[in-house]
mmCIF file of N, CA and C in Angstrom:
data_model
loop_
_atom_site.group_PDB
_atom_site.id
_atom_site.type_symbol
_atom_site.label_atom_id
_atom_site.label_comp_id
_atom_site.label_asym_id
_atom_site.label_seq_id
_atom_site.Cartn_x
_atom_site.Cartn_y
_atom_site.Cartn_z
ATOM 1 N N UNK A 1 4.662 12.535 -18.700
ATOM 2 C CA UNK A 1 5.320 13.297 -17.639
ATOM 3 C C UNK A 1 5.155 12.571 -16.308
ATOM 4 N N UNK A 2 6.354 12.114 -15.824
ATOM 5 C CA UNK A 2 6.460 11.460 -14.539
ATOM 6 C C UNK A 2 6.032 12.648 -13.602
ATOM 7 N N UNK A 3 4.563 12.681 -12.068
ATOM 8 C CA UNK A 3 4.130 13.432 -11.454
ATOM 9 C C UNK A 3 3.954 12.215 -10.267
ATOM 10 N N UNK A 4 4.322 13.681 -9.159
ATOM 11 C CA UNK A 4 4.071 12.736 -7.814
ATOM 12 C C UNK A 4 2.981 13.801 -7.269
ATOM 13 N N UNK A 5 1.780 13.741 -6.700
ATOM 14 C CA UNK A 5 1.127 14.408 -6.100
ATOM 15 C C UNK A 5 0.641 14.152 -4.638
ATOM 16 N N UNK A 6 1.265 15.312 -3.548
ATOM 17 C CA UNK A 6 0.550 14.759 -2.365
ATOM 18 C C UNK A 6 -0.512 15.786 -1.801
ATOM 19 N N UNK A 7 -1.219 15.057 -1.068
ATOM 20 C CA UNK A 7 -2.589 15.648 -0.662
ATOM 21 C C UNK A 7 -2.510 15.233 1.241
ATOM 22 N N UNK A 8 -3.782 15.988 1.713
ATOM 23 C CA UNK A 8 -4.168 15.412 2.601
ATOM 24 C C UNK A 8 -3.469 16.641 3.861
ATOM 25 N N UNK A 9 -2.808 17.242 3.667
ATOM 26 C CA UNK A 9 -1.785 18.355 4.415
ATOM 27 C C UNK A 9 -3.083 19.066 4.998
ATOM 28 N N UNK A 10 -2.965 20.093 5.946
ATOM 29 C CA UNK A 10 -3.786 21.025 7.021
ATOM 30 C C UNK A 10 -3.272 21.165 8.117
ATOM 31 N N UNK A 11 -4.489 21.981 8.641
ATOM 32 C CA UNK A 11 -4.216 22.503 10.235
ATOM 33 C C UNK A 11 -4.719 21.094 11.548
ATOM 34 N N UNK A 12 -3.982 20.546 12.207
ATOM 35 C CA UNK A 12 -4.776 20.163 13.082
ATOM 36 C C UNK A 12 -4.197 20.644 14.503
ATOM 37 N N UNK A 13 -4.649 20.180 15.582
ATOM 38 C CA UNK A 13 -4.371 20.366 17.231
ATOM 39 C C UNK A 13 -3.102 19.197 17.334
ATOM 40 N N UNK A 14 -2.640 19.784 18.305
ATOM 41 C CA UNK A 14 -1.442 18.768 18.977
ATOM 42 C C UNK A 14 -2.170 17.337 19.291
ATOM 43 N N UNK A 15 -1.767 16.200 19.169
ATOM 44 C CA UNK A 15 -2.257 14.872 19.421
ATOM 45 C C UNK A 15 -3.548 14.700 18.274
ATOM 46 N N UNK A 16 -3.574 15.160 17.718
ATOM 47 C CA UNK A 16 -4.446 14.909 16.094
ATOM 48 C C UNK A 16 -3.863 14.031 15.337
ATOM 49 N N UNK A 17 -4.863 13.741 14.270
ATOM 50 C CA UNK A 17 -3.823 12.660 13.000
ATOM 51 C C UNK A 17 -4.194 13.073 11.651
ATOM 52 N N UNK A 18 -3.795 12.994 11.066
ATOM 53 C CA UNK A 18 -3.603 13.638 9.453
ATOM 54 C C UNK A 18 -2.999 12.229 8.589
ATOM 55 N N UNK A 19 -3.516 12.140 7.140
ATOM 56 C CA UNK A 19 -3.205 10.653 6.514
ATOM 57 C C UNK A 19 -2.533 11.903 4.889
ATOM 58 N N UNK A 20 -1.584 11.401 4.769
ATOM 59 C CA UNK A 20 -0.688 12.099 3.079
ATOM 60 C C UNK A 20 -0.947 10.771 2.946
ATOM 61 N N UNK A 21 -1.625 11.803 1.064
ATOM 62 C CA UNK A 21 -1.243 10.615 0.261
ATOM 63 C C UNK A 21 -0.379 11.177 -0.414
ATOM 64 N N UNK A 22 -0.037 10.018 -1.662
ATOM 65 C CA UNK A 22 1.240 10.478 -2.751
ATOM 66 C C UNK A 22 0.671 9.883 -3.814
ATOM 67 N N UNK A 23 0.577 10.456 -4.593
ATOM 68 C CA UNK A 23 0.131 10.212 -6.227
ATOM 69 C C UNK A 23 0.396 9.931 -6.975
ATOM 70 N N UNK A 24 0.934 8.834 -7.743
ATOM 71 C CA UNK A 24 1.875 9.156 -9.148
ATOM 72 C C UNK A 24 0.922 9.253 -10.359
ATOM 73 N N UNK A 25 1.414 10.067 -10.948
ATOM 74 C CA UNK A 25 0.797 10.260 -12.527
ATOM 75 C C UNK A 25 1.851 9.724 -13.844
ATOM 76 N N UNK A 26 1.583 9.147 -14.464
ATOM 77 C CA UNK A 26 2.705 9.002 -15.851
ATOM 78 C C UNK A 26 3.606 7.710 -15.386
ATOM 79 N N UNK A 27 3.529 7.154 -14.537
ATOM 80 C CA UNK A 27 4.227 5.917 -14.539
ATOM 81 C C UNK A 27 3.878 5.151 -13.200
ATOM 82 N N UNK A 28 4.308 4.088 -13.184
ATOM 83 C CA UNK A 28 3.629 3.080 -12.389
ATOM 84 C C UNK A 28 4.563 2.759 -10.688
ATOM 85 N N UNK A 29 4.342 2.982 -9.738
ATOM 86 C CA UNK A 29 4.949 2.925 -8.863
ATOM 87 C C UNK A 29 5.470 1.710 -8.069
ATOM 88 N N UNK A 30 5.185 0.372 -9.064
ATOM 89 C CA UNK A 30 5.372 -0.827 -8.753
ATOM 90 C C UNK A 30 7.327 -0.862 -8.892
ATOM 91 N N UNK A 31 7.958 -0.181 -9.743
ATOM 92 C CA UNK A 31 9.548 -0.408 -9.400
ATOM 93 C C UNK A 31 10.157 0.965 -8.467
ATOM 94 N N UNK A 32 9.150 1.009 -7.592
ATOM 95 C CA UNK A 32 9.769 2.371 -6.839
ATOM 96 C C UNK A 32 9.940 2.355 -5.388
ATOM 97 N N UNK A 33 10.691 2.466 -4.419
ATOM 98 C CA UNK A 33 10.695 2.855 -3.082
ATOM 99 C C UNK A 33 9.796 4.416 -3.583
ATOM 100 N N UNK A 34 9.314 4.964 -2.186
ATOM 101 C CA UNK A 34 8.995 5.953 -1.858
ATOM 102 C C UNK A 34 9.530 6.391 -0.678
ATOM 103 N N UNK A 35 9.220 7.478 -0.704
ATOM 104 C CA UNK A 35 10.109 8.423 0.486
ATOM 105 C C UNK A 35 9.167 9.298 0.723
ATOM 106 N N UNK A 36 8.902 9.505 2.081
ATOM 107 C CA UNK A 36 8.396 11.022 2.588
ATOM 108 C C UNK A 36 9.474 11.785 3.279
ATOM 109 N N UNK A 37 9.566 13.655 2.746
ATOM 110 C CA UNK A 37 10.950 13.976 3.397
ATOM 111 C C UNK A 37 9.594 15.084 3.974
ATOM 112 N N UNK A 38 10.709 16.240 4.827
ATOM 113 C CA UNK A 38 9.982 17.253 5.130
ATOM 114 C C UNK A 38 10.952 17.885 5.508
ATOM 115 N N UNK A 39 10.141 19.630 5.556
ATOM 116 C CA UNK A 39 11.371 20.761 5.878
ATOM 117 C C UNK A 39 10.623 21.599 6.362
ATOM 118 N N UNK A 40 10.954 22.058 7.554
ATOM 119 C CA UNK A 40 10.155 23.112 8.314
ATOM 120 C C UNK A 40 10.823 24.978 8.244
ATOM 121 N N UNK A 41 10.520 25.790 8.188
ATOM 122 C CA UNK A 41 10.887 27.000 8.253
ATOM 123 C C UNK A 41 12.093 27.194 8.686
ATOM 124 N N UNK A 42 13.336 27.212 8.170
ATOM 125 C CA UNK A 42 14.122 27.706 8.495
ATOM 126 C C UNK A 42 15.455 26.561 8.759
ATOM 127 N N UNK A 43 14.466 25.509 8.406
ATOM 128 C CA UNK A 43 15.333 24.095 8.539
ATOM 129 C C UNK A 43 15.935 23.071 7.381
ATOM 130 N N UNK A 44 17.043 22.536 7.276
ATOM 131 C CA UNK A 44 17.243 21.660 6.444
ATOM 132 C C UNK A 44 16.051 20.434 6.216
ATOM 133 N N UNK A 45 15.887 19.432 5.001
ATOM 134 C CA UNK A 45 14.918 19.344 4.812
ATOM 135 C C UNK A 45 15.154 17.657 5.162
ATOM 136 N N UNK A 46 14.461 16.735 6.201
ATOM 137 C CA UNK A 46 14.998 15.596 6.651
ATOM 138 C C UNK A 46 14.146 14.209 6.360
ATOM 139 N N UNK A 47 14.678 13.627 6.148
ATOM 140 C CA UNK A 47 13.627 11.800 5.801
ATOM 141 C C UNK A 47 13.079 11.857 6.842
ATOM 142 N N UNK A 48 11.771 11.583 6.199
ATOM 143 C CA UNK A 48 10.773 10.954 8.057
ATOM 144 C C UNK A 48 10.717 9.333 7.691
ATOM 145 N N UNK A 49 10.226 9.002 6.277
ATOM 146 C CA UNK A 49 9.843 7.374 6.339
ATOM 147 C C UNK A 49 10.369 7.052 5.099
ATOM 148 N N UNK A 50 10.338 5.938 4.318
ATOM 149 C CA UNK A 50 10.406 5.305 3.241
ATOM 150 C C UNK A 50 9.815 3.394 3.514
ATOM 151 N N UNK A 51 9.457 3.326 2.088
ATOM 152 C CA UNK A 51 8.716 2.695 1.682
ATOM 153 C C UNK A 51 8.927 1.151 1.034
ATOM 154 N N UNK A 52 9.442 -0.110 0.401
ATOM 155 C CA UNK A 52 10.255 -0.655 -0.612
ATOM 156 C C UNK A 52 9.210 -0.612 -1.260
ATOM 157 N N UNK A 53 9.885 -0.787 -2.527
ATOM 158 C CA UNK A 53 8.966 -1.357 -3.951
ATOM 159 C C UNK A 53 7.900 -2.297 -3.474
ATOM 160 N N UNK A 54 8.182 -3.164 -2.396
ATOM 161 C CA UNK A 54 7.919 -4.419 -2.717
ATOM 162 C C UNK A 54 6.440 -4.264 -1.346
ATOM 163 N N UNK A 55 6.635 -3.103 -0.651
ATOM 164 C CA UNK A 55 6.775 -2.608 0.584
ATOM 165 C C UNK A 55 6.721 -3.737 1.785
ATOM 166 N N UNK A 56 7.802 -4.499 1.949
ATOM 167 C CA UNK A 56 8.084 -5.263 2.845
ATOM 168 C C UNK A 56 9.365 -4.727 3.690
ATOM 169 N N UNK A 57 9.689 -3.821 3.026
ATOM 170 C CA UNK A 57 10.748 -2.612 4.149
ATOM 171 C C UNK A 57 9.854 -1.743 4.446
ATOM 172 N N UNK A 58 10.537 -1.078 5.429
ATOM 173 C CA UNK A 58 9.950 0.432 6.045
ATOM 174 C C UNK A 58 10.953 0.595 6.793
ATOM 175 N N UNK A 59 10.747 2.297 6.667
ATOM 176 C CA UNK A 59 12.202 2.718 7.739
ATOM 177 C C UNK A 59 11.429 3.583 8.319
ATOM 178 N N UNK A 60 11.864 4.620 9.357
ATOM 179 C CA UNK A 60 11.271 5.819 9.928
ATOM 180 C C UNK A 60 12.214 6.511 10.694
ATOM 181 N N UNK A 61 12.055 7.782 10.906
ATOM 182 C CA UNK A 61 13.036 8.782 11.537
ATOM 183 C C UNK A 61 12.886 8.560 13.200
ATOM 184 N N UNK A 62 13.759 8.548 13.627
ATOM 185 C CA UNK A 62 13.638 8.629 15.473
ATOM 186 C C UNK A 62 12.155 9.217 15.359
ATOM 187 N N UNK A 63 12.323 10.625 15.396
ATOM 188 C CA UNK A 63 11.159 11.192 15.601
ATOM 189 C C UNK A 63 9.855 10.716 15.523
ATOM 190 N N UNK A 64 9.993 9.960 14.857
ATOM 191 C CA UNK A 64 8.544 9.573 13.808
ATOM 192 C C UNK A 64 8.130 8.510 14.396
ATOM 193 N N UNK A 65 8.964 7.879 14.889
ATOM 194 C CA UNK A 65 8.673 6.073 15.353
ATOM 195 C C UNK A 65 7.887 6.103 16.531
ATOM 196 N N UNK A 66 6.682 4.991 16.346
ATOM 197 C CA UNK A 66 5.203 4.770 16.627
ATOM 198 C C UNK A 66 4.228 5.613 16.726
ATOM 199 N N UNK A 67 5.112 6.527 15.676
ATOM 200 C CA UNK A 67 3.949 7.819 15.447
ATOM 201 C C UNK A 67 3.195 7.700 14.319
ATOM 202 N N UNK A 68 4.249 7.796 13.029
ATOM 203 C CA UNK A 68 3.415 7.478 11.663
ATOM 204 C C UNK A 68 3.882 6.089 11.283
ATOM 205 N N UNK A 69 3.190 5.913 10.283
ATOM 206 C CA UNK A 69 2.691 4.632 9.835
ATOM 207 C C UNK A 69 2.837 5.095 7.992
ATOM 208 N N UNK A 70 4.018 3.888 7.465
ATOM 209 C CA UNK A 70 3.505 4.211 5.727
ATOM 210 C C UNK A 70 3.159 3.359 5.221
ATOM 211 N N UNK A 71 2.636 3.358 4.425
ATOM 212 C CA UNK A 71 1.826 2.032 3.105
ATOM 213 C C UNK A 71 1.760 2.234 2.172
ATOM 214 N N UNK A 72 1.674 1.446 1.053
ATOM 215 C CA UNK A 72 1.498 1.733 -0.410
ATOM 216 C C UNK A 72 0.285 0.694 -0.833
ATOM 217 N N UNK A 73 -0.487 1.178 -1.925
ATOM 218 C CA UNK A 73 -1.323 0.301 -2.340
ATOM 219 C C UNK A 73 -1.267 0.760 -3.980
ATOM 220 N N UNK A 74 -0.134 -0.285 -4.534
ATOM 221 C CA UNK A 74 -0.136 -0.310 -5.884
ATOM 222 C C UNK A 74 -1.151 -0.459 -6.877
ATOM 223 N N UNK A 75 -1.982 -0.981 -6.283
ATOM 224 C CA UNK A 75 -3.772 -0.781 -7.347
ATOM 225 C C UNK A 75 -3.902 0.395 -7.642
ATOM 226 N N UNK A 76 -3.768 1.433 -6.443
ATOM 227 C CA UNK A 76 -4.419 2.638 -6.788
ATOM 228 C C UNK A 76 -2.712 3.415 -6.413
ATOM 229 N N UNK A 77 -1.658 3.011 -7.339
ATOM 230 C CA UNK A 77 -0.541 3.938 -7.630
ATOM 231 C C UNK A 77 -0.533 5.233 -6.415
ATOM 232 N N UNK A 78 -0.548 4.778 -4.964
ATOM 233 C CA UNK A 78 -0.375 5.760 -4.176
ATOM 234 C C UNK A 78 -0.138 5.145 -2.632
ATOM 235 N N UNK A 79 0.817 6.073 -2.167
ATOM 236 C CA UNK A 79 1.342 5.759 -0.769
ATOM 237 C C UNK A 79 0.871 6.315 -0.301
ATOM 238 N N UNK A 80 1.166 6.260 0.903
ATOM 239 C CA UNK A 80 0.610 7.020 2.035
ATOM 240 C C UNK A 80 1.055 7.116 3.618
ATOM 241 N N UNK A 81 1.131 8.114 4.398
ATOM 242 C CA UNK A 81 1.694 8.150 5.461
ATOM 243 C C UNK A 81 0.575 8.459 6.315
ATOM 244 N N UNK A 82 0.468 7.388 7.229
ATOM 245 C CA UNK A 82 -0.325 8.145 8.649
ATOM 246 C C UNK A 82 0.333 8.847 9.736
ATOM 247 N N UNK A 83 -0.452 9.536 9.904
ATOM 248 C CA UNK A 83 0.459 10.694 11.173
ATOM 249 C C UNK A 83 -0.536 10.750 12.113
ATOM 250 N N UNK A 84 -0.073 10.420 13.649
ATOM 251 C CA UNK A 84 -1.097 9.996 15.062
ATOM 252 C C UNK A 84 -0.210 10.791 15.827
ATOM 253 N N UNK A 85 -0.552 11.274 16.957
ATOM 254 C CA UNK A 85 -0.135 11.887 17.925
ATOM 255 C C UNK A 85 0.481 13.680 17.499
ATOM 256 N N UNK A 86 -0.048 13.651 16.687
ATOM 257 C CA UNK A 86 1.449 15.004 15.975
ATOM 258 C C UNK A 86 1.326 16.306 16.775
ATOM 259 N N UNK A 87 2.779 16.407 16.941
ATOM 260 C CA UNK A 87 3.134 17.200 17.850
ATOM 261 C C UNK A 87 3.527 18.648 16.795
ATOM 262 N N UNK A 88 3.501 19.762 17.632
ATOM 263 C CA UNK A 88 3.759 20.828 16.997
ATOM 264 C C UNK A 88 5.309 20.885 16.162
ATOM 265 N N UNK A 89 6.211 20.498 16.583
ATOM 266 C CA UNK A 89 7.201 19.964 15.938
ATOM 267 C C UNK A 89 7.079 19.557 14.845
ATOM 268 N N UNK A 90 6.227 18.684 14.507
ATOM 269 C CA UNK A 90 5.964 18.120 12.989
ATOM 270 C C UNK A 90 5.741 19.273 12.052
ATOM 271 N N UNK A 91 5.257 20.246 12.272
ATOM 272 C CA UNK A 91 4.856 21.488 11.870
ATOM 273 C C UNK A 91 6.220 21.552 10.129
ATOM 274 N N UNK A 92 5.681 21.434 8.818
ATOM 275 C CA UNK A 92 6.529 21.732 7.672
ATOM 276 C C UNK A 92 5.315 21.348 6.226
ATOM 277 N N UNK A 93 6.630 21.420 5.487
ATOM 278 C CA UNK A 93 6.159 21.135 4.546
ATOM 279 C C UNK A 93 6.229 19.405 3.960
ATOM 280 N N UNK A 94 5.397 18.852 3.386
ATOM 281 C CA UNK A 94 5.518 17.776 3.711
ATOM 282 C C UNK A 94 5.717 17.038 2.087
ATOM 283 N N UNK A 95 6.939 16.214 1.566
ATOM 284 C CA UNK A 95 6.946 15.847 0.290
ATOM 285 C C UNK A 95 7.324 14.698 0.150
ATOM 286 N N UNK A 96 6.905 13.673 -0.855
ATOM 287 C CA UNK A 96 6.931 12.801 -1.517
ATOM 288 C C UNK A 96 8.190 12.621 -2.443
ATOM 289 N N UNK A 97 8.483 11.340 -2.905
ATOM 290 C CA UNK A 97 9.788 11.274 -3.701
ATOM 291 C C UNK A 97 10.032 9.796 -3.830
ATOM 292 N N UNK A 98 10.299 9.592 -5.090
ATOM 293 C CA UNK A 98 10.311 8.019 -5.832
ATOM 294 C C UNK A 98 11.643 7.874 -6.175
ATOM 295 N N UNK A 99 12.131 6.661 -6.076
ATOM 296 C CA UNK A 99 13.544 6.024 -5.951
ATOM 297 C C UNK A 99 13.250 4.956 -6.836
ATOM 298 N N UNK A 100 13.787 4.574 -7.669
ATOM 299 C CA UNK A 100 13.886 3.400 -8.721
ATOM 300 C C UNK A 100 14.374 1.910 -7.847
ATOM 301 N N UNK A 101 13.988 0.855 -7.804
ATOM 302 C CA UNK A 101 14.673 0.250 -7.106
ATOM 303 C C UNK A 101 14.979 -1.444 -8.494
ATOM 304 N N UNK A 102 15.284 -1.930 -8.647
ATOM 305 C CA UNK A 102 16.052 -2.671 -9.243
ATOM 306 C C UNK A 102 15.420 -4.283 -9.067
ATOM 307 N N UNK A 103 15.599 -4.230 -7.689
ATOM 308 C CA UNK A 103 15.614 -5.846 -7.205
ATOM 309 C C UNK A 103 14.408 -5.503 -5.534
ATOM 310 N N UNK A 104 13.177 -6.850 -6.216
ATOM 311 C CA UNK A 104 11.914 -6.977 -5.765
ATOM 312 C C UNK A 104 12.469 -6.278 -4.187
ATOM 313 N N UNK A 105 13.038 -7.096 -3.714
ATOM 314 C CA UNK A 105 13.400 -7.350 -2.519
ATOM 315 C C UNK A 105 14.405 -6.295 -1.871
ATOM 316 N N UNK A 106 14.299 -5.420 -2.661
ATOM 317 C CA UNK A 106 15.505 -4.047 -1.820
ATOM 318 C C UNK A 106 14.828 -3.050 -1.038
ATOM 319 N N UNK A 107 15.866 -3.096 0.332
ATOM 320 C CA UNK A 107 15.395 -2.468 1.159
ATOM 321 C C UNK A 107 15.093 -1.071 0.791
ATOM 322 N N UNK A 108 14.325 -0.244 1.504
ATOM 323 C CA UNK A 108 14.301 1.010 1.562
ATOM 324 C C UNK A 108 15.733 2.040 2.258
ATOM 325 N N UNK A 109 15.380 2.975 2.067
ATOM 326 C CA UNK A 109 16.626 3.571 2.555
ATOM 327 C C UNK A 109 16.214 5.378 2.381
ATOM 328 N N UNK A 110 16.577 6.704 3.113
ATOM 329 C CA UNK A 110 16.420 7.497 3.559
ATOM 330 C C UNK A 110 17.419 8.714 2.824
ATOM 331 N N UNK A 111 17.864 7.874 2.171
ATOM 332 C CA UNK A 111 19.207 8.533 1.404
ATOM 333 C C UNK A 111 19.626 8.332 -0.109
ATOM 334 N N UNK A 112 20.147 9.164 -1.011
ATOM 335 C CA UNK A 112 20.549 8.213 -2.677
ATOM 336 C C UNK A 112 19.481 9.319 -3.097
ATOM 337 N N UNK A 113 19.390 8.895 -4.501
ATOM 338 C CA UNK A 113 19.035 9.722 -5.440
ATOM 339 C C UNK A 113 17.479 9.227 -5.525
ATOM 340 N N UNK A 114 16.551 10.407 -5.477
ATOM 341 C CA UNK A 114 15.390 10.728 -5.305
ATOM 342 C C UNK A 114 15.098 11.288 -6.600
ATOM 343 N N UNK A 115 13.569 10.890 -7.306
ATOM 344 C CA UNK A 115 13.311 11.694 -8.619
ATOM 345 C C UNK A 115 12.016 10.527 -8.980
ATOM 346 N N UNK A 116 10.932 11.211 -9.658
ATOM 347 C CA UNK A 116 10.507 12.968 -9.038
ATOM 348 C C UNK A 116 10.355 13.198 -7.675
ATOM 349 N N UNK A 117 10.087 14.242 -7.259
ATOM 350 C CA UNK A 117 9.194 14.684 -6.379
ATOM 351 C C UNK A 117 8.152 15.659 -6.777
ATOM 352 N N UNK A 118 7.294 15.350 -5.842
ATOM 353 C CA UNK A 118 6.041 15.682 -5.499
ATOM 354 C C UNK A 118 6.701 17.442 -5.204
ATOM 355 N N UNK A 119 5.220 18.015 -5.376
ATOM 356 C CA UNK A 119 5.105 20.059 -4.777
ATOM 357 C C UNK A 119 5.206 19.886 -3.981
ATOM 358 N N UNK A 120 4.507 18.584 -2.391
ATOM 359 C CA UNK A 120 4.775 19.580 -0.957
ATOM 360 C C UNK A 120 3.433 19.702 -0.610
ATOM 361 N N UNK A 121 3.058 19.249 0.772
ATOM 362 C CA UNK A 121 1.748 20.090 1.272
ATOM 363 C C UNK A 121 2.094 20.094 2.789
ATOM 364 N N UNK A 122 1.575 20.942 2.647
ATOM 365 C CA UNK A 122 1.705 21.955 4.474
ATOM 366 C C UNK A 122 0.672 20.989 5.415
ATOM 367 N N UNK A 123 1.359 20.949 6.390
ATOM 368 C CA UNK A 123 0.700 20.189 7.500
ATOM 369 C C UNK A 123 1.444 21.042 8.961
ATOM 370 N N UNK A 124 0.538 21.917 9.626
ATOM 371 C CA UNK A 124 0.653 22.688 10.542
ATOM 372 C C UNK A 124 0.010 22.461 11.704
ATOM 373 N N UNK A 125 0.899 21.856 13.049
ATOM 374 C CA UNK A 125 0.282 21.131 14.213
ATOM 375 C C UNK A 125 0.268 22.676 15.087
ATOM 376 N N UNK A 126 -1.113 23.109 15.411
ATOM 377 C CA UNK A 126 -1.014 23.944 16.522
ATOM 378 C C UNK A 126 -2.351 23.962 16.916
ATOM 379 N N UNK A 127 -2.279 24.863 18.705
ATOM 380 C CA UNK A 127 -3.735 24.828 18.567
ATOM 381 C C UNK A 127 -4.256 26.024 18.702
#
């Protein structure tokens, strides 16, 4: 069973930092972009970052840029997003999602067909 698991979600204060990881279980994340999306209460659910296979791409949402930071470390089959400065805005649910990618060298991208995803963990900026 292909499983994405993310961790690391909570409460912190405005200008705090919080690190998601992403997990895979059942298969190997070496032919995969990753994606972190998120969806806050009441909101459609939007790309913050992605990842390449190869991770020599990275993308990030307006919002997000020189805020978080993503990485992957294929030894231990898990990505990860750093989050610095986070503003109450960031305030959702926060999920993971693997993209097949083909060729070493393909960029990442924010969009296209996503599978699996990860449950989601709550990361709530207030103080």
């Amino acid at each position: 069973q292909l499983q994405l698991v993310e961790s690391g979600g909570g409460l912190v204060q405005p200008g705090g930092s919080l690190r998601l990881s992403c997990a895979a279980s059942g298969f190997t994340l070496d032919y995969y972009a990753i994606g972190w999306f998120r969806q806050a209460p009441g909101k459609e659910r939007e790309g913050v970052s992605c990842i390449s296979r190869s991770g020599s791409s990275t993308n990030y949402a307006d919002p997000v840029k020189g805020r978080f930071t993503i990485s992957r470390d294929n030894a231990k089959n898990t990505v990860y997003l750093q989050m610095n400065s986070l503003k109450p805005e960031d305030t959702a649910v926060y999920y993971c999602a693997a993209q097949w990618q083909t060729l070493l060298r393909s960029p990442c991208v924010l969009s296209g067909n996503f599978d699996p995803w990860g449950q989601g963990t709550q990361v709530t900026v207030s103080s």
